[in-house]
mmCIF file of C-alpha atoms and ligand atoms in Angstrom:
data_model
loop_
_atom_site.group_PDB
_atom_site.id
_atom_site.type_symbol
_atom_site.label_atom_id
_atom_site.label_comp_id
_atom_site.label_asym_id
_atom_site.label_seq_id
_atom_site.Cartn_x
_atom_site.Cartn_y
_atom_site.Cartn_z
ATOM 1 C CA MET H 221 -17.745 7.205 -28.099
ATOM 2 C CA SER H 222 -14.247 5.767 -27.814
ATOM 3 C CA ASN H 223 -13.272 4.309 -24.436
ATOM 4 C CA ARG H 224 -10.300 6.717 -24.357
ATOM 5 C CA LYS H 225 -10.498 10.313 -23.165
ATOM 6 C CA LEU H 226 -7.790 12.701 -24.155
ATOM 7 C CA VAL H 227 -7.025 16.409 -23.730
ATOM 8 C CA ALA H 228 -4.020 17.932 -25.506
ATOM 9 C CA GLY H 229 -2.563 21.407 -24.974
ATOM 10 C CA ASN H 230 -1.029 22.921 -28.099
ATOM 11 C CA TRP H 231 1.248 25.681 -26.847
ATOM 12 C CA LYS H 232 2.043 26.761 -30.424
ATOM 13 C CA MET H 233 4.948 29.275 -30.576
ATOM 14 C CA HIS H 234 4.410 30.468 -27.006
ATOM 15 C CA THR H 235 6.442 30.275 -23.789
ATOM 16 C CA ASP H 236 10.139 30.651 -23.115
ATOM 17 C CA ARG H 237 12.191 28.557 -20.699
ATOM 18 C CA SER H 238 10.958 30.092 -17.462
ATOM 19 C CA GLU H 239 7.331 30.355 -18.633
ATOM 20 C CA ALA H 240 7.381 26.693 -19.678
ATOM 21 C CA ILE H 241 8.712 25.666 -16.256
ATOM 22 C CA LYS H 242 6.036 27.725 -14.501
ATOM 23 C CA LEU H 243 3.191 26.444 -16.683
ATOM 24 C CA THR H 244 4.228 22.791 -16.431
ATOM 25 C CA THR H 245 4.820 22.996 -12.670
ATOM 26 C CA GLU H 246 1.369 24.517 -12.168
ATOM 27 C CA ILE H 247 -0.289 21.874 -14.360
ATOM 28 C CA ILE H 248 1.449 19.156 -12.323
ATOM 29 C CA ARG H 249 0.368 20.768 -9.052
ATOM 30 C CA LEU H 250 -3.287 21.144 -10.072
ATOM 31 C CA SER H 251 -3.864 17.914 -12.021
ATOM 32 C CA LYS H 252 -4.543 14.498 -10.636
ATOM 33 C CA MET H 253 -4.398 11.032 -12.066
ATOM 34 C CA SER H 254 -7.623 9.937 -13.771
ATOM 35 C CA ASP H 255 -8.652 8.040 -16.873
ATOM 36 C CA VAL H 256 -7.995 11.141 -18.998
ATOM 37 C CA GLU H 257 -4.768 11.191 -21.031
ATOM 38 C CA ILE H 258 -3.227 14.650 -20.749
ATOM 39 C CA LEU H 259 -0.837 15.701 -23.504
ATOM 40 C CA LEU H 260 1.423 18.744 -23.516
ATOM 41 C CA ALA H 261 2.732 20.009 -26.852
ATOM 42 C CA PRO H 262 5.394 22.629 -26.132
ATOM 43 C CA PRO H 263 7.623 24.119 -28.829
ATOM 44 C CA HIS H 264 10.336 21.639 -29.931
ATOM 45 C CA CYS H 265 13.183 23.368 -28.092
ATOM 46 C CA LEU H 266 11.363 23.120 -24.737
ATOM 47 C CA ILE H 267 10.451 19.437 -25.035
ATOM 48 C CA PRO H 268 13.405 18.075 -22.987
ATOM 49 C CA LEU H 269 12.706 20.589 -20.223
ATOM 50 C CA VAL H 270 8.980 19.814 -20.013
ATOM 51 C CA GLY H 271 9.762 16.102 -20.402
ATOM 52 C CA ASN H 272 12.025 16.162 -17.337
ATOM 53 C CA LEU H 273 9.362 17.894 -15.255
ATOM 54 C CA ILE H 274 6.622 15.358 -16.099
ATOM 55 C CA ALA H 275 8.906 12.304 -16.077
ATOM 56 C CA ASP H 276 7.296 10.734 -12.990
ATOM 57 C CA LEU H 277 3.691 11.315 -14.049
ATOM 58 C CA PRO H 278 2.356 8.488 -16.234
ATOM 59 C CA TYR H 279 -0.878 10.333 -17.045
ATOM 60 C CA ILE H 280 0.852 13.328 -18.669
ATOM 61 C CA GLU H 281 2.594 12.727 -21.979
ATOM 62 C CA LEU H 282 4.539 14.771 -24.477
ATOM 63 C CA ALA H 283 3.327 15.688 -27.933
ATOM 64 C CA ALA H 284 5.222 17.490 -30.679
ATOM 65 C CA GLN H 285 3.680 20.154 -32.885
ATOM 66 C CA ASN H 286 5.390 18.993 -36.063
ATOM 67 C CA ILE H 287 7.917 16.563 -37.542
ATOM 68 C CA SER H 288 9.906 16.443 -40.741
ATOM 69 C CA GLU H 289 8.513 14.142 -43.402
ATOM 70 C CA HIS H 290 12.100 12.965 -43.978
ATOM 71 C CA LYS H 291 13.806 10.299 -41.928
ATOM 72 C CA SER H 292 17.138 12.151 -41.518
ATOM 73 C CA GLY H 293 19.689 13.976 -43.634
ATOM 74 C CA ALA H 294 20.632 17.375 -45.009
ATOM 75 C CA TYR H 295 17.420 19.252 -44.144
ATOM 76 C CA THR H 296 18.631 22.335 -42.309
ATOM 77 C CA GLY H 297 16.305 23.418 -39.517
ATOM 78 C CA GLU H 298 14.140 20.301 -39.565
ATOM 79 C CA VAL H 299 13.454 18.016 -36.608
ATOM 80 C CA SER H 300 12.921 14.312 -37.206
ATOM 81 C CA ALA H 301 10.338 11.986 -35.718
ATOM 82 C CA HIS H 302 13.147 9.827 -34.340
ATOM 83 C CA MET H 303 14.799 12.776 -32.541
ATOM 84 C CA LEU H 304 11.515 13.574 -30.823
ATOM 85 C CA HIS H 305 10.773 9.940 -30.021
ATOM 86 C CA SER H 306 14.227 9.635 -28.449
ATOM 87 C CA LEU H 307 13.306 12.556 -26.153
ATOM 88 C CA GLY H 308 10.219 10.740 -24.872
ATOM 89 C CA VAL H 309 7.620 12.262 -27.185
ATOM 90 C CA SER H 310 4.633 9.945 -27.751
ATOM 91 C CA TYR H 311 2.363 11.972 -30.037
ATOM 92 C CA VAL H 312 2.634 14.464 -32.879
ATOM 93 C CA ILE H 313 -0.023 16.920 -34.077
ATOM 94 C CA LEU H 314 -0.315 16.762 -37.878
ATOM 95 C CA GLY H 315 -2.591 18.478 -40.388
ATOM 96 C CA HIS H 316 -3.166 21.517 -38.168
ATOM 97 C CA SER H 317 -4.786 24.325 -40.177
ATOM 98 C CA GLU H 318 -1.916 26.679 -39.277
ATOM 99 C CA ARG H 319 0.598 24.252 -40.839
ATOM 100 C CA ARG H 320 -1.635 23.926 -43.918
ATOM 101 C CA LYS H 321 -2.113 27.702 -44.237
ATOM 102 C CA TYR H 322 1.241 29.229 -43.290
ATOM 103 C CA PHE H 323 3.609 26.425 -44.285
ATOM 104 C CA GLY H 324 1.866 25.117 -47.401
ATOM 105 C CA GLU H 325 1.376 21.595 -46.062
ATOM 106 C CA THR H 326 -0.632 19.681 -48.629
ATOM 107 C CA ASP H 327 -2.634 16.493 -48.066
ATOM 108 C CA GLN H 328 0.271 14.618 -49.637
ATOM 109 C CA ILE H 329 2.876 16.077 -47.263
ATOM 110 C CA ILE H 330 0.594 15.454 -44.296
ATOM 111 C CA LEU H 331 0.119 11.812 -45.300
ATOM 112 C CA SER H 332 3.844 11.284 -45.631
ATOM 113 C CA LYS H 333 4.334 12.832 -42.154
ATOM 114 C CA ILE H 334 1.609 10.551 -40.760
ATOM 115 C CA ARG H 335 3.399 7.525 -42.207
ATOM 116 C CA ARG H 336 6.763 8.763 -40.897
ATOM 117 C CA ALA H 337 5.319 9.265 -37.417
ATOM 118 C CA ILE H 338 3.709 5.831 -37.213
ATOM 119 C CA SER H 339 6.808 4.059 -38.491
ATOM 120 C CA THR H 340 8.778 5.876 -35.745
ATOM 121 C CA GLU H 341 6.338 4.793 -33.013
ATOM 122 C CA LEU H 342 4.777 8.220 -32.620
ATOM 123 C CA LYS H 343 1.004 8.377 -32.355
ATOM 124 C CA VAL H 344 -0.721 11.008 -34.467
ATOM 125 C CA ILE H 345 -3.330 13.616 -33.665
ATOM 126 C CA TYR H 346 -4.658 14.234 -37.162
ATOM 127 C CA CYS H 347 -6.441 17.589 -37.494
ATOM 128 C CA CYS H 348 -9.195 18.251 -39.994
ATOM 129 C CA GLY H 349 -11.604 21.143 -40.277
ATOM 130 C CA GLU H 350 -13.578 23.296 -42.672
ATOM 131 C CA GLY H 351 -13.337 27.054 -43.228
ATOM 132 C CA LEU H 352 -16.093 29.574 -42.578
ATOM 133 C CA GLU H 353 -17.015 29.814 -46.258
ATOM 134 C CA ASP H 354 -17.364 26.019 -46.409
ATOM 135 C CA ARG H 355 -19.698 26.065 -43.424
ATOM 136 C CA ASN H 356 -21.701 28.998 -44.811
ATOM 137 C CA THR H 357 -22.224 27.159 -48.081
ATOM 138 C CA ALA H 358 -23.025 23.911 -46.246
ATOM 139 C CA ILE H 359 -20.192 21.908 -47.825
ATOM 140 C CA GLN H 360 -18.480 21.131 -44.504
ATOM 141 C CA ASN H 361 -19.185 17.388 -44.694
ATOM 142 C CA LYS H 362 -17.675 17.186 -48.181
ATOM 143 C CA ILE H 363 -14.524 19.010 -47.008
ATOM 144 C CA ILE H 364 -14.063 16.774 -43.970
ATOM 145 C CA GLU H 365 -14.742 13.618 -45.961
ATOM 146 C CA ALA H 366 -12.055 14.613 -48.495
ATOM 147 C CA GLN H 367 -9.541 15.311 -45.692
ATOM 148 C CA ILE H 368 -10.251 11.990 -43.977
ATOM 149 C CA GLN H 369 -10.094 10.180 -47.323
ATOM 150 C CA SER H 370 -6.660 11.638 -48.154
ATOM 151 C CA SER H 371 -5.185 10.837 -44.754
ATOM 152 C CA VAL H 372 -6.372 8.175 -42.335
ATOM 153 C CA LEU H 373 -8.285 6.140 -44.921
ATOM 154 C CA GLN H 374 -4.922 5.519 -46.595
ATOM 155 C CA LEU H 375 -3.732 3.629 -43.507
ATOM 156 C CA THR H 376 -4.081 -0.023 -42.556
ATOM 157 C CA PRO H 377 -6.479 -1.116 -39.801
ATOM 158 C CA ASP H 378 -3.451 -1.838 -37.587
ATOM 159 C CA GLN H 379 -2.092 1.671 -38.058
ATOM 160 C CA MET H 380 -5.419 3.126 -36.888
ATOM 161 C CA GLN H 381 -4.449 2.165 -33.327
ATOM 162 C CA ASP H 382 -1.992 5.066 -33.472
ATOM 163 C CA ILE H 383 -4.492 7.653 -34.680
ATOM 164 C CA VAL H 384 -6.489 10.282 -32.826
ATOM 165 C CA ILE H 385 -8.635 12.576 -34.987
ATOM 166 C CA ALA H 386 -9.121 16.213 -33.992
ATOM 167 C CA TYR H 387 -12.066 17.979 -35.596
ATOM 168 C CA GLU H 388 -11.085 21.639 -35.624
ATOM 169 C CA PRO H 389 -13.343 23.966 -37.596
ATOM 170 C CA ILE H 390 -10.988 26.716 -38.790
ATOM 171 C CA TRP H 391 -13.556 29.396 -37.974
ATOM 172 C CA ALA H 392 -13.410 28.343 -34.324
ATOM 173 C CA ILE H 393 -9.620 28.248 -33.881
ATOM 174 C CA GLY H 394 -8.369 31.152 -31.799
ATOM 175 C CA THR H 395 -11.520 33.173 -32.552
ATOM 176 C CA GLY H 396 -13.464 32.752 -29.330
ATOM 177 C CA VAL H 397 -16.298 31.301 -31.444
ATOM 178 C CA THR H 398 -16.837 27.664 -30.448
ATOM 179 C CA ALA H 399 -18.842 25.233 -32.519
ATOM 180 C CA ARG H 400 -22.174 24.556 -30.843
ATOM 181 C CA PRO H 401 -22.107 21.180 -29.079
ATOM 182 C CA ASP H 402 -24.712 19.820 -31.523
ATOM 183 C CA GLN H 403 -22.690 21.063 -34.536
ATOM 184 C CA ALA H 404 -19.536 19.422 -33.195
ATOM 185 C CA GLN H 405 -21.403 16.214 -32.316
ATOM 186 C CA GLN H 406 -22.896 16.033 -35.815
ATOM 187 C CA MET H 407 -19.443 16.247 -37.395
ATOM 188 C CA HIS H 408 -17.845 13.792 -34.956
ATOM 189 C CA ALA H 409 -20.619 11.267 -35.668
ATOM 190 C CA PHE H 410 -20.091 11.834 -39.400
ATOM 191 C CA ILE H 411 -16.328 11.210 -39.064
ATOM 192 C CA ARG H 412 -17.028 8.047 -37.070
ATOM 193 C CA SER H 413 -19.437 6.853 -39.764
ATOM 194 C CA ILE H 414 -16.745 7.346 -42.439
ATOM 195 C CA LEU H 415 -14.350 5.254 -40.324
ATOM 196 C CA ALA H 416 -17.024 2.583 -39.783
ATOM 197 C CA ASP H 417 -17.797 2.337 -43.517
ATOM 198 C CA HIS H 418 -14.114 1.893 -44.338
ATOM 199 C CA PHE H 419 -12.620 0.018 -41.368
ATOM 200 C CA GLY H 420 -15.677 -1.443 -39.657
ATOM 201 C CA GLU H 421 -17.553 -0.571 -36.496
ATOM 202 C CA GLN H 422 -14.923 -1.847 -34.046
ATOM 203 C CA ILE H 423 -12.089 0.382 -35.263
ATOM 204 C CA ALA H 424 -14.459 3.339 -35.645
ATOM 205 C CA MET H 425 -15.376 3.003 -31.978
ATOM 206 C CA GLN H 426 -11.729 2.727 -30.869
ATOM 207 C CA VAL H 427 -10.417 5.900 -32.500
ATOM 208 C CA PRO H 428 -10.691 8.913 -30.177
ATOM 209 C CA ILE H 429 -12.235 11.909 -31.957
ATOM 210 C CA ILE H 430 -11.485 15.114 -30.091
ATOM 211 C CA TYR H 431 -12.756 18.642 -30.700
ATOM 212 C CA GLY H 432 -10.642 21.783 -31.036
ATOM 213 C CA GLY H 433 -11.615 25.411 -31.501
ATOM 214 C CA SER H 434 -11.921 27.915 -28.657
ATOM 215 C CA VAL H 435 -12.507 25.277 -25.981
ATOM 216 C CA LYS H 436 -12.480 27.001 -22.581
ATOM 217 C CA SER H 437 -13.179 25.857 -19.047
ATOM 218 C CA ASN H 438 -16.730 27.232 -19.328
ATOM 219 C CA ASN H 439 -17.744 25.347 -22.482
ATOM 220 C CA ALA H 440 -15.726 22.112 -22.262
ATOM 221 C CA GLN H 441 -18.267 20.217 -20.170
ATOM 222 C CA GLU H 442 -21.097 20.657 -22.664
ATOM 223 C CA LEU H 443 -18.858 19.671 -25.557
ATOM 224 C CA PHE H 444 -17.366 16.621 -23.816
ATOM 225 C CA ALA H 445 -20.860 15.439 -22.840
ATOM 226 C CA GLN H 446 -21.659 14.765 -26.516
ATOM 227 C CA ALA H 447 -21.763 11.114 -27.493
ATOM 228 C CA ASP H 448 -18.921 11.221 -30.037
ATOM 229 C CA ILE H 449 -16.629 13.829 -28.471
ATOM 230 C CA ASP H 450 -13.755 12.100 -26.673
ATOM 231 C CA GLY H 451 -11.843 15.160 -25.514
ATOM 232 C CA GLY H 452 -10.225 18.312 -26.807
ATOM 233 C CA LEU H 453 -7.268 19.893 -28.557
ATOM 234 C CA ILE H 454 -6.737 23.135 -26.712
ATOM 235 C CA GLY H 455 -4.804 26.166 -27.962
ATOM 236 C CA GLY H 456 -5.187 29.446 -26.071
ATOM 237 C CA ALA H 457 -6.631 27.981 -22.874
ATOM 238 C CA SER H 458 -3.744 25.512 -22.573
ATOM 239 C CA LEU H 459 -1.418 28.389 -21.670
ATOM 240 C CA ASP H 460 -3.265 28.943 -18.412
ATOM 241 C CA ALA H 461 -2.720 26.036 -16.012
ATOM 242 C CA GLU H 462 -5.961 26.520 -14.104
ATOM 243 C CA SER H 463 -8.104 26.678 -17.265
ATOM 244 C CA PHE H 464 -6.289 23.779 -18.878
ATOM 245 C CA VAL H 465 -6.598 21.488 -15.861
ATOM 246 C CA ALA H 466 -10.282 22.444 -15.483
ATOM 247 C CA ILE H 467 -10.789 21.373 -19.118
ATOM 248 C CA THR H 468 -9.092 18.020 -18.433
ATOM 249 C CA GLU H 469 -11.645 17.507 -15.650
ATOM 250 C CA ALA H 470 -14.707 18.508 -17.684
ATOM 251 C CA PHE H 471 -15.851 14.935 -18.412
ATOM 252 C CA GLU H 472 -19.005 13.631 -16.725
HETATM 253 C C1 PEP W 261 -5.746 24.953 -31.978
HETATM 254 O O1 PEP W 261 -4.958 25.740 -32.445
HETATM 255 O O2 PEP W 261 -5.619 23.748 -32.207
HETATM 256 C C2 PEP W 261 -6.838 25.468 -31.155
HETATM 257 C C3 PEP W 261 -7.857 24.679 -30.941
HETATM 258 O O3 PEP W 261 -6.714 26.736 -30.672
HETATM 259 P P1 PEP W 261 -7.759 27.524 -29.708
HETATM 260 O O4 PEP W 261 -8.115 26.588 -28.591
HETATM 261 O O5 PEP W 261 -7.012 28.725 -29.244
HETATM 262 O O6 PEP W 261 -8.941 27.850 -30.549
#
């Protein structure tokens, strides 16, 4: 277990201006300062708005859902890491299965985004996860090992300070089917062992490994009680302030 606890809400392509104000205001009203880092990842265009609302709360930080792999230039429609950093964003979610599936993000693109983020002082929530077929044919460890190998194992030990890993089995994302706590724990321990073999025990213990995939207020406690689960990446339930805040409080 890492000594950091972290819960991130990925709002995906949801909320408009007034919904974002309402959701953020409710989260602020219901949450209290603790040792849990709370991250909100609104759509890019709502980041300044949400950022202004949480400006006085040191325990709530901003995350982005994506960055361009390029530094700057003629890339119509893209948003750079620096632009987001200049708006107060501290984290970016990279490697999410929706970016891999719908936007063709390869391991190579994801690695170049990870490097771009770190060099721009953004921390990274790196998502990995196997599909249902992989799990049914019991090759999930091989899939995760290959994803970790192509991404964080390419970094230096120093750069690992800026990495959070999110294990998100694709079959659990947005499906209402959560990995059993023992299944999630097994994979988190496996990821930590890969980090320990490559970087050593100390770094492996420092990197938070969070779980994502249909985490709700009624299953978070059991998941977060597992030895190697340091928090959650929350999709659907992050759009409901009461559920989201309850999840941030589901640590023992
Ligand atoms: C996600 O998209 O990262 C996610 C975990 O979604 P959900 O919580 O809705 O399964």
